Structure formats: C-alpha cells, structure tokens
Amino acid sequence: MAAVPLDLLDRIRALERQVRELTGRAQTRPALNKISHGAVVIGEGGTLDVRAPGGAQVLGVGQFPTGRYGVSMAREDGTGVALEVGGNSTDAAQMVRLFARGGYPSPIVMDDGYADGYLGRPWVPIPCTPYMTISSDDETALYSGQMLTQHKVLRVNLQLSGPAGTGAEALLRIGGQQYGPTWSLAASATTKDVNDRVPLPAADFPHGRDVSAVVWARRTSGTGTCTLRLRGIWGTNTLNATEATS
C-alpha cells in the first residue's frame, strides 16, 4: 500500500471541516430587524412605508403620487398627515409643510413654493384702524402699519364709499413708494370693494425687512365726504411663479 503523506491527510480533514462550516452557515438565516453597520439604500424608485397596527401610515419615504420624492409623517390615530418635506406638485419648489389634525391638504405652516426665502403660511396681518373719512382733495395718510417682511405678496382688502356725485381714490405706499394699483371710487358709484394681491419686489423687500405700510386717500370730485374701510392687509404666499418674480 502506498504511503500517504500526513500533511495531505491533514489538508483533507481541514477541507472537510471548512465544508461543514460553510454548509452550516448557509442554513443560518441572518437577522432581518437590525442593521449594525453601513448605510441602507433604497433606490430605483423604491419607498419605505411604516404603518401603525391599525393600518395608518406614520412614515413614508420615497416617491409620492406626484412623481416627486419626499418624506411624509403622520399620526398613528389616522387623523392625517402631520408633516411633509417635498413631494408636492411639480410646478412649485419642494416645500416643508405642517398640517393640523384632519386638515390635509391645507397646511397651517409652510415655506413659499415659488419665492425662495419667504414664509408661505401662516398669513401674517398688518394691524390697521377700521374706519376713516375722506373730505380733502389732497392726499392724506389714513392708515399706517409696521411690518417685518415675511411674505412675498400682500393681500389688501378695503372699501371706498361715498355719496353720489363724489369720487375718491386710495393707494398703498411702502417705504414712501407706491405698490399696487390706485383704487378709485367713481363719482357715479357709491361703493368700491377691493380685494387685491400686491406682489412685493424681492430686491426691495427681503425676508425680515422692517418697513411701514401706509394707505393714502383723497377726494377726486364732488364736495361730499367719503369713507375708507381698510378691512385688513395680510402677508400671503405666492400663487405662481409670476408673483414670485414680480
């Protein structure tokens, strides 16, 4: 019988041991609920969907029905989305939006989707006096409010009224310069209601600028006394890209 070197037998036994170890490891299922090291990548349009026992989604990460990507966080009681980052419609920049319970899809806090660097909601009012009379043909400052610029657009709601045969007009100046149109009450009318949006140039009104907003008015015809009711001025979010660049 031929002699077999001992080192060869040792090698064979070592190979057998390694095969047994590999076979055992192949049958061992790794833990699927713990990641100790490294990054987790969800790509190719994949999403992460975490749901409460009742079925309500509490966390969604990935692609939204709009086709965009973002993060959505909701309450486990099923009262709706609480916070979204991105995922909104493709015609606006991705926003951070906070929602009240059951309030989706109308956010209570958000940044502006078209005007970068501005607040979208909440809409911030500028305090104004409720009622003033117009009896002079010269321009008179009737309302004055101080604002720290938060929004790209102001919404102006007012009413001009007067007796038949008497006309009047009002306008908004901010920092001494007129913004928006001149609102006119014709002598043939007795009431003029206004609910206008006034975009503010971003170069003149960066976020946080401290400036006064003054409504001026004068009588334009007749001898009667007119009234100006400034119902309010609010900062509000832009509705489109045109308002953002105006």
mmCIF file of C-alpha atoms in Angstrom:
data_model
loop_
_atom_site.group_PDB
_atom_site.id
_atom_site.type_symbol
_atom_site.label_atom_id
_atom_site.label_comp_id
_atom_site.label_asym_id
_atom_site.label_seq_id
_atom_site.Cartn_x
_atom_site.Cartn_y
_atom_site.Cartn_z
ATOM 1 C CA MET A 1 0.000 0.000 0.000
ATOM 2 C CA ALA A 2 1.322 3.350 -0.980
ATOM 3 C CA ALA A 3 2.230 5.714 1.816
ATOM 4 C CA VAL A 4 0.044 8.882 2.070
ATOM 5 C CA PRO A 5 1.831 11.932 3.429
ATOM 6 C CA LEU A 6 0.452 13.093 6.770
ATOM 7 C CA ASP A 7 0.284 16.693 5.653
ATOM 8 C CA LEU A 8 -2.075 15.672 2.808
ATOM 9 C CA LEU A 9 -4.426 13.915 5.259
ATOM 10 C CA ASP A 10 -4.381 16.992 7.443
ATOM 11 C CA ARG A 11 -5.326 19.124 4.471
ATOM 12 C CA ILE A 12 -8.223 16.830 3.593
ATOM 13 C CA ARG A 13 -9.542 16.947 7.164
ATOM 14 C CA ALA A 14 -9.253 20.754 7.152
ATOM 15 C CA LEU A 15 -11.198 20.939 3.897
ATOM 16 C CA GLU A 16 -13.910 18.693 5.316
ATOM 17 C CA ARG A 17 -14.184 20.933 8.383
ATOM 18 C CA GLN A 18 -14.471 24.063 6.239
ATOM 19 C CA VAL A 19 -17.167 22.460 4.073
ATOM 20 C CA ARG A 20 -19.174 21.602 7.212
ATOM 21 C CA GLU A 21 -18.838 25.188 8.470
ATOM 22 C CA LEU A 22 -19.927 26.651 5.133
ATOM 23 C CA THR A 23 -22.879 24.255 4.963
ATOM 24 C CA GLY A 24 -23.962 25.261 8.462
ATOM 25 C CA ARG A 25 -23.661 28.961 7.712
ATOM 26 C CA ALA A 26 -25.696 28.582 4.534
ATOM 27 C CA GLN A 27 -28.531 27.201 6.640
ATOM 28 C CA THR A 28 -28.380 30.064 9.153
ATOM 29 C CA ARG A 29 -30.838 32.927 8.468
ATOM 30 C CA PRO A 30 -29.343 36.358 9.233
ATOM 31 C CA ALA A 31 -31.240 38.819 11.456
ATOM 32 C CA LEU A 32 -33.548 40.987 9.349
ATOM 33 C CA ASN A 33 -34.562 43.510 12.018
ATOM 34 C CA LYS A 34 -31.203 45.023 12.882
ATOM 35 C CA ILE A 35 -28.523 46.895 10.969
ATOM 36 C CA SER A 36 -25.287 47.294 12.896
ATOM 37 C CA HIS A 37 -23.041 48.984 10.363
ATOM 38 C CA GLY A 38 -23.183 50.670 6.987
ATOM 39 C CA ALA A 39 -25.828 52.566 5.028
ATOM 40 C CA VAL A 40 -29.248 51.427 3.883
ATOM 41 C CA VAL A 41 -30.009 52.453 0.309
ATOM 42 C CA ILE A 42 -33.484 52.400 -1.211
ATOM 43 C CA GLY A 43 -33.089 53.234 -4.865
ATOM 44 C CA GLU A 44 -34.703 52.817 -8.260
ATOM 45 C CA GLY A 45 -37.932 54.472 -7.145
ATOM 46 C CA GLY A 46 -38.340 52.356 -4.002
ATOM 47 C CA THR A 47 -40.166 53.585 -0.911
ATOM 48 C CA LEU A 48 -40.239 52.980 2.827
ATOM 49 C CA ASP A 49 -43.726 52.573 4.288
ATOM 50 C CA VAL A 50 -44.172 52.338 8.078
ATOM 51 C CA ARG A 51 -47.695 51.720 9.374
ATOM 52 C CA ALA A 52 -49.365 51.584 12.779
ATOM 53 C CA PRO A 53 -51.174 48.382 13.864
ATOM 54 C CA GLY A 54 -54.458 49.908 12.697
ATOM 55 C CA GLY A 55 -53.100 50.376 9.188
ATOM 56 C CA ALA A 56 -52.494 54.140 9.238
ATOM 57 C CA GLN A 57 -49.233 55.203 7.628
ATOM 58 C CA VAL A 58 -46.992 57.016 10.122
ATOM 59 C CA LEU A 59 -43.892 57.343 7.932
ATOM 60 C CA GLY A 60 -43.437 57.336 4.189
ATOM 61 C CA VAL A 61 -40.102 57.941 2.483
ATOM 62 C CA GLY A 62 -39.646 57.842 -1.261
ATOM 63 C CA GLN A 63 -41.700 58.633 -4.324
ATOM 64 C CA PHE A 64 -45.076 60.388 -3.953
ATOM 65 C CA PRO A 65 -48.055 60.032 -6.331
ATOM 66 C CA THR A 66 -46.927 63.358 -7.855
ATOM 67 C CA GLY A 67 -43.777 61.608 -9.081
ATOM 68 C CA ARG A 68 -41.532 63.632 -6.793
ATOM 69 C CA TYR A 69 -39.636 62.354 -3.776
ATOM 70 C CA GLY A 70 -40.048 63.383 -0.169
ATOM 71 C CA VAL A 71 -40.808 62.424 3.405
ATOM 72 C CA SER A 72 -44.273 62.199 4.967
ATOM 73 C CA MET A 73 -45.002 61.815 8.688
ATOM 74 C CA ALA A 74 -48.491 61.191 10.051
ATOM 75 C CA ARG A 75 -50.283 60.496 13.317
ATOM 76 C CA GLU A 76 -50.989 56.897 14.238
ATOM 77 C CA ASP A 77 -54.620 57.721 15.061
ATOM 78 C CA GLY A 78 -55.361 58.187 11.359
ATOM 79 C CA THR A 79 -56.181 61.917 11.598
ATOM 80 C CA GLY A 80 -53.981 62.703 8.626
ATOM 81 C CA VAL A 81 -50.544 63.861 7.604
ATOM 82 C CA ALA A 82 -48.679 65.943 10.196
ATOM 83 C CA LEU A 83 -45.503 66.906 8.313
ATOM 84 C CA GLU A 84 -44.326 66.676 4.720
ATOM 85 C CA VAL A 85 -40.973 67.564 3.210
ATOM 86 C CA GLY A 86 -41.196 67.730 -0.574
ATOM 87 C CA GLY A 87 -43.495 65.549 -2.600
ATOM 88 C CA ASN A 88 -45.764 68.441 -3.626
ATOM 89 C CA SER A 89 -46.825 69.284 -7.191
ATOM 90 C CA THR A 90 -44.109 69.713 -9.796
ATOM 91 C CA ASP A 91 -44.955 73.344 -10.644
ATOM 92 C CA ALA A 92 -43.520 74.631 -7.342
ATOM 93 C CA ALA A 93 -40.307 74.115 -5.404
ATOM 94 C CA GLN A 94 -40.343 71.400 -2.772
ATOM 95 C CA MET A 95 -41.754 72.755 0.480
ATOM 96 C CA VAL A 96 -41.783 71.925 4.178
ATOM 97 C CA ARG A 97 -45.456 71.763 5.243
ATOM 98 C CA LEU A 98 -47.106 71.263 8.635
ATOM 99 C CA PHE A 99 -50.742 70.163 8.826
ATOM 100 C CA ALA A 100 -53.390 70.355 11.531
ATOM 101 C CA ARG A 101 -55.252 67.187 12.509
ATOM 102 C CA GLY A 102 -57.611 66.303 9.690
ATOM 103 C CA GLY A 103 -56.537 69.437 7.793
ATOM 104 C CA TYR A 104 -54.801 67.856 4.799
ATOM 105 C CA PRO A 105 -54.286 69.100 2.120
ATOM 106 C CA SER A 106 -54.389 72.664 3.525
ATOM 107 C CA PRO A 107 -51.190 73.339 5.541
ATOM 108 C CA ILE A 108 -51.126 75.678 8.528
ATOM 109 C CA VAL A 109 -47.352 76.291 8.284
ATOM 110 C CA MET A 110 -45.193 76.170 5.149
ATOM 111 C CA ASP A 111 -42.497 77.989 3.253
ATOM 112 C CA ASP A 112 -43.279 79.628 -0.093
ATOM 113 C CA GLY A 113 -43.280 77.240 -3.042
ATOM 114 C CA TYR A 114 -42.284 79.867 -5.619
ATOM 115 C CA ALA A 115 -40.473 82.658 -3.746
ATOM 116 C CA ASP A 116 -37.369 81.217 -2.090
ATOM 117 C CA GLY A 117 -36.606 82.561 1.364
ATOM 118 C CA TYR A 118 -40.161 83.655 2.247
ATOM 119 C CA LEU A 119 -42.829 82.328 4.568
ATOM 120 C CA GLY A 120 -45.896 80.842 2.870
ATOM 121 C CA ARG A 121 -48.178 80.253 5.851
ATOM 122 C CA PRO A 122 -49.406 81.354 8.324
ATOM 123 C CA TRP A 123 -50.588 84.581 6.722
ATOM 124 C CA VAL A 124 -49.453 87.480 8.898
ATOM 125 C CA PRO A 125 -51.743 90.525 9.276
ATOM 126 C CA ILE A 126 -50.642 94.152 9.495
ATOM 127 C CA PRO A 127 -52.762 95.887 12.169
ATOM 128 C CA CYS A 128 -54.931 98.679 10.719
ATOM 129 C CA THR A 129 -57.504 101.168 12.039
ATOM 130 C CA PRO A 130 -61.030 100.114 10.949
ATOM 131 C CA TYR A 131 -62.631 103.359 9.656
ATOM 132 C CA MET A 132 -61.557 106.777 8.304
ATOM 133 C CA THR A 133 -63.261 109.648 6.443
ATOM 134 C CA ILE A 134 -62.090 111.392 3.258
ATOM 135 C CA SER A 135 -63.018 115.051 2.925
ATOM 136 C CA SER A 136 -59.871 116.595 1.413
ATOM 137 C CA ASP A 137 -58.774 116.852 -2.212
ATOM 138 C CA ASP A 138 -55.183 116.491 -1.047
ATOM 139 C CA GLU A 139 -53.628 113.117 -0.361
ATOM 140 C CA THR A 140 -53.856 112.204 3.311
ATOM 141 C CA ALA A 141 -52.256 109.290 5.141
ATOM 142 C CA LEU A 142 -55.196 107.476 6.715
ATOM 143 C CA TYR A 143 -53.759 104.101 7.735
ATOM 144 C CA SER A 144 -50.285 103.156 8.807
ATOM 145 C CA GLY A 145 -48.907 99.781 9.824
ATOM 146 C CA GLN A 146 -45.439 98.464 10.566
ATOM 147 C CA MET A 147 -44.355 95.101 9.226
ATOM 148 C CA LEU A 148 -41.372 92.799 9.287
ATOM 149 C CA THR A 149 -41.462 91.328 5.800
ATOM 150 C CA GLN A 150 -42.390 87.661 5.962
ATOM 151 C CA HIS A 151 -44.192 87.111 2.651
ATOM 152 C CA LYS A 152 -43.646 87.943 -0.998
ATOM 153 C CA VAL A 153 -47.251 89.107 -1.524
ATOM 154 C CA LEU A 154 -49.625 91.394 0.380
ATOM 155 C CA ARG A 155 -53.381 90.936 0.189
ATOM 156 C CA VAL A 156 -55.260 94.256 0.516
ATOM 157 C CA ASN A 157 -58.959 94.272 1.372
ATOM 158 C CA LEU A 158 -60.713 97.640 1.576
ATOM 159 C CA GLN A 159 -63.895 99.508 0.719
ATOM 160 C CA LEU A 160 -64.335 103.058 -0.599
ATOM 161 C CA SER A 161 -67.799 104.571 -0.265
ATOM 162 C CA GLY A 162 -69.385 107.992 -0.641
ATOM 163 C CA PRO A 163 -72.476 109.920 -1.726
ATOM 164 C CA ALA A 164 -73.473 110.052 -5.399
ATOM 165 C CA GLY A 165 -71.510 112.692 -7.270
ATOM 166 C CA THR A 166 -68.405 112.392 -5.108
ATOM 167 C CA GLY A 167 -65.350 110.357 -6.130
ATOM 168 C CA ALA A 168 -62.302 109.230 -4.200
ATOM 169 C CA GLU A 169 -59.184 107.137 -4.546
ATOM 170 C CA ALA A 170 -56.761 105.252 -2.317
ATOM 171 C CA LEU A 171 -53.314 103.752 -2.780
ATOM 172 C CA LEU A 172 -50.670 101.845 -0.805
ATOM 173 C CA ARG A 173 -47.179 103.195 -0.230
ATOM 174 C CA ILE A 174 -44.488 101.158 1.486
ATOM 175 C CA GLY A 175 -41.366 102.985 2.478
ATOM 176 C CA GLY A 176 -42.666 106.012 0.581
ATOM 177 C CA GLN A 177 -43.125 104.216 -2.765
ATOM 178 C CA GLN A 178 -46.445 103.112 -4.267
ATOM 179 C CA TYR A 179 -47.049 99.394 -4.748
ATOM 180 C CA GLY A 180 -50.147 98.010 -6.406
ATOM 181 C CA PRO A 181 -52.774 99.996 -8.332
ATOM 182 C CA THR A 182 -54.651 103.147 -7.407
ATOM 183 C CA TRP A 183 -58.116 102.123 -6.250
ATOM 184 C CA SER A 184 -60.746 104.599 -7.458
ATOM 185 C CA LEU A 185 -64.347 105.255 -6.467
ATOM 186 C CA ALA A 186 -66.080 106.854 -9.453
ATOM 187 C CA ALA A 187 -68.442 109.781 -8.870
ATOM 188 C CA SER A 188 -71.202 107.718 -10.469
ATOM 189 C CA ALA A 189 -70.805 104.942 -7.871
ATOM 190 C CA THR A 190 -71.357 104.846 -4.125
ATOM 191 C CA THR A 191 -69.213 101.816 -3.216
ATOM 192 C CA LYS A 192 -65.935 100.326 -4.402
ATOM 193 C CA ASP A 193 -64.827 96.993 -2.899
ATOM 194 C CA VAL A 194 -61.215 95.902 -3.298
ATOM 195 C CA ASN A 195 -59.577 92.540 -2.612
ATOM 196 C CA ASP A 196 -56.255 92.717 -4.462
ATOM 197 C CA ARG A 197 -52.946 90.893 -4.334
ATOM 198 C CA VAL A 198 -49.857 93.123 -4.357
ATOM 199 C CA PRO A 199 -46.561 91.320 -5.100
ATOM 200 C CA LEU A 200 -43.503 92.908 -3.464
ATOM 201 C CA PRO A 201 -40.172 93.034 -5.343
ATOM 202 C CA ALA A 202 -37.753 90.651 -3.666
ATOM 203 C CA ALA A 203 -34.845 93.072 -4.124
ATOM 204 C CA ASP A 204 -36.682 95.765 -2.148
ATOM 205 C CA PHE A 205 -38.293 93.502 0.430
ATOM 206 C CA PRO A 206 -36.006 90.698 1.566
ATOM 207 C CA HIS A 207 -37.336 88.499 4.338
ATOM 208 C CA GLY A 208 -37.297 90.319 7.668
ATOM 209 C CA ARG A 209 -37.145 93.910 6.358
ATOM 210 C CA ASP A 210 -38.666 96.384 8.834
ATOM 211 C CA VAL A 211 -40.827 98.862 6.904
ATOM 212 C CA SER A 212 -44.030 100.875 7.226
ATOM 213 C CA ALA A 213 -47.086 100.358 5.009
ATOM 214 C CA VAL A 214 -49.278 103.467 4.621
ATOM 215 C CA VAL A 215 -52.614 103.801 2.817
ATOM 216 C CA TRP A 216 -53.184 107.267 1.371
ATOM 217 C CA ALA A 217 -56.514 108.609 0.094
ATOM 218 C CA ARG A 218 -58.048 111.772 -1.333
ATOM 219 C CA ARG A 219 -61.302 113.053 -2.769
ATOM 220 C CA THR A 220 -61.170 113.297 -6.553
ATOM 221 C CA SER A 221 -64.512 115.011 -7.347
ATOM 222 C CA GLY A 222 -67.585 116.475 -5.674
ATOM 223 C CA THR A 223 -67.896 118.024 -2.252
ATOM 224 C CA GLY A 224 -69.258 115.131 -0.176
ATOM 225 C CA THR A 225 -67.452 113.127 2.485
ATOM 226 C CA CYS A 226 -66.292 109.632 1.550
ATOM 227 C CA THR A 227 -65.182 106.825 3.819
ATOM 228 C CA LEU A 228 -62.384 104.296 3.613
ATOM 229 C CA ARG A 229 -62.707 100.999 5.435
ATOM 230 C CA LEU A 230 -59.452 99.112 5.398
ATOM 231 C CA ARG A 231 -60.592 95.654 6.386
ATOM 232 C CA GLY A 232 -57.057 94.363 6.509
ATOM 233 C CA ILE A 233 -53.673 93.809 4.924
ATOM 234 C CA TRP A 234 -52.144 90.360 5.153
ATOM 235 C CA GLY A 235 -48.897 88.828 4.019
ATOM 236 C CA THR A 236 -49.625 85.693 1.976
ATOM 237 C CA ASN A 237 -47.924 83.068 -0.140
ATOM 238 C CA THR A 238 -47.414 83.390 -3.881
ATOM 239 C CA LEU A 239 -49.815 81.519 -6.167
ATOM 240 C CA ASN A 240 -47.489 81.158 -9.161
ATOM 241 C CA ALA A 241 -44.011 81.889 -10.441
ATOM 242 C CA THR A 242 -45.097 85.229 -11.911
ATOM 243 C CA GLU A 243 -45.866 86.636 -8.451
ATOM 244 C CA ALA A 244 -42.501 85.397 -7.233
ATOM 245 C CA THR A 245 -40.615 87.331 -9.911
ATOM 246 C CA SER A 246 -42.795 90.477 -9.932
#
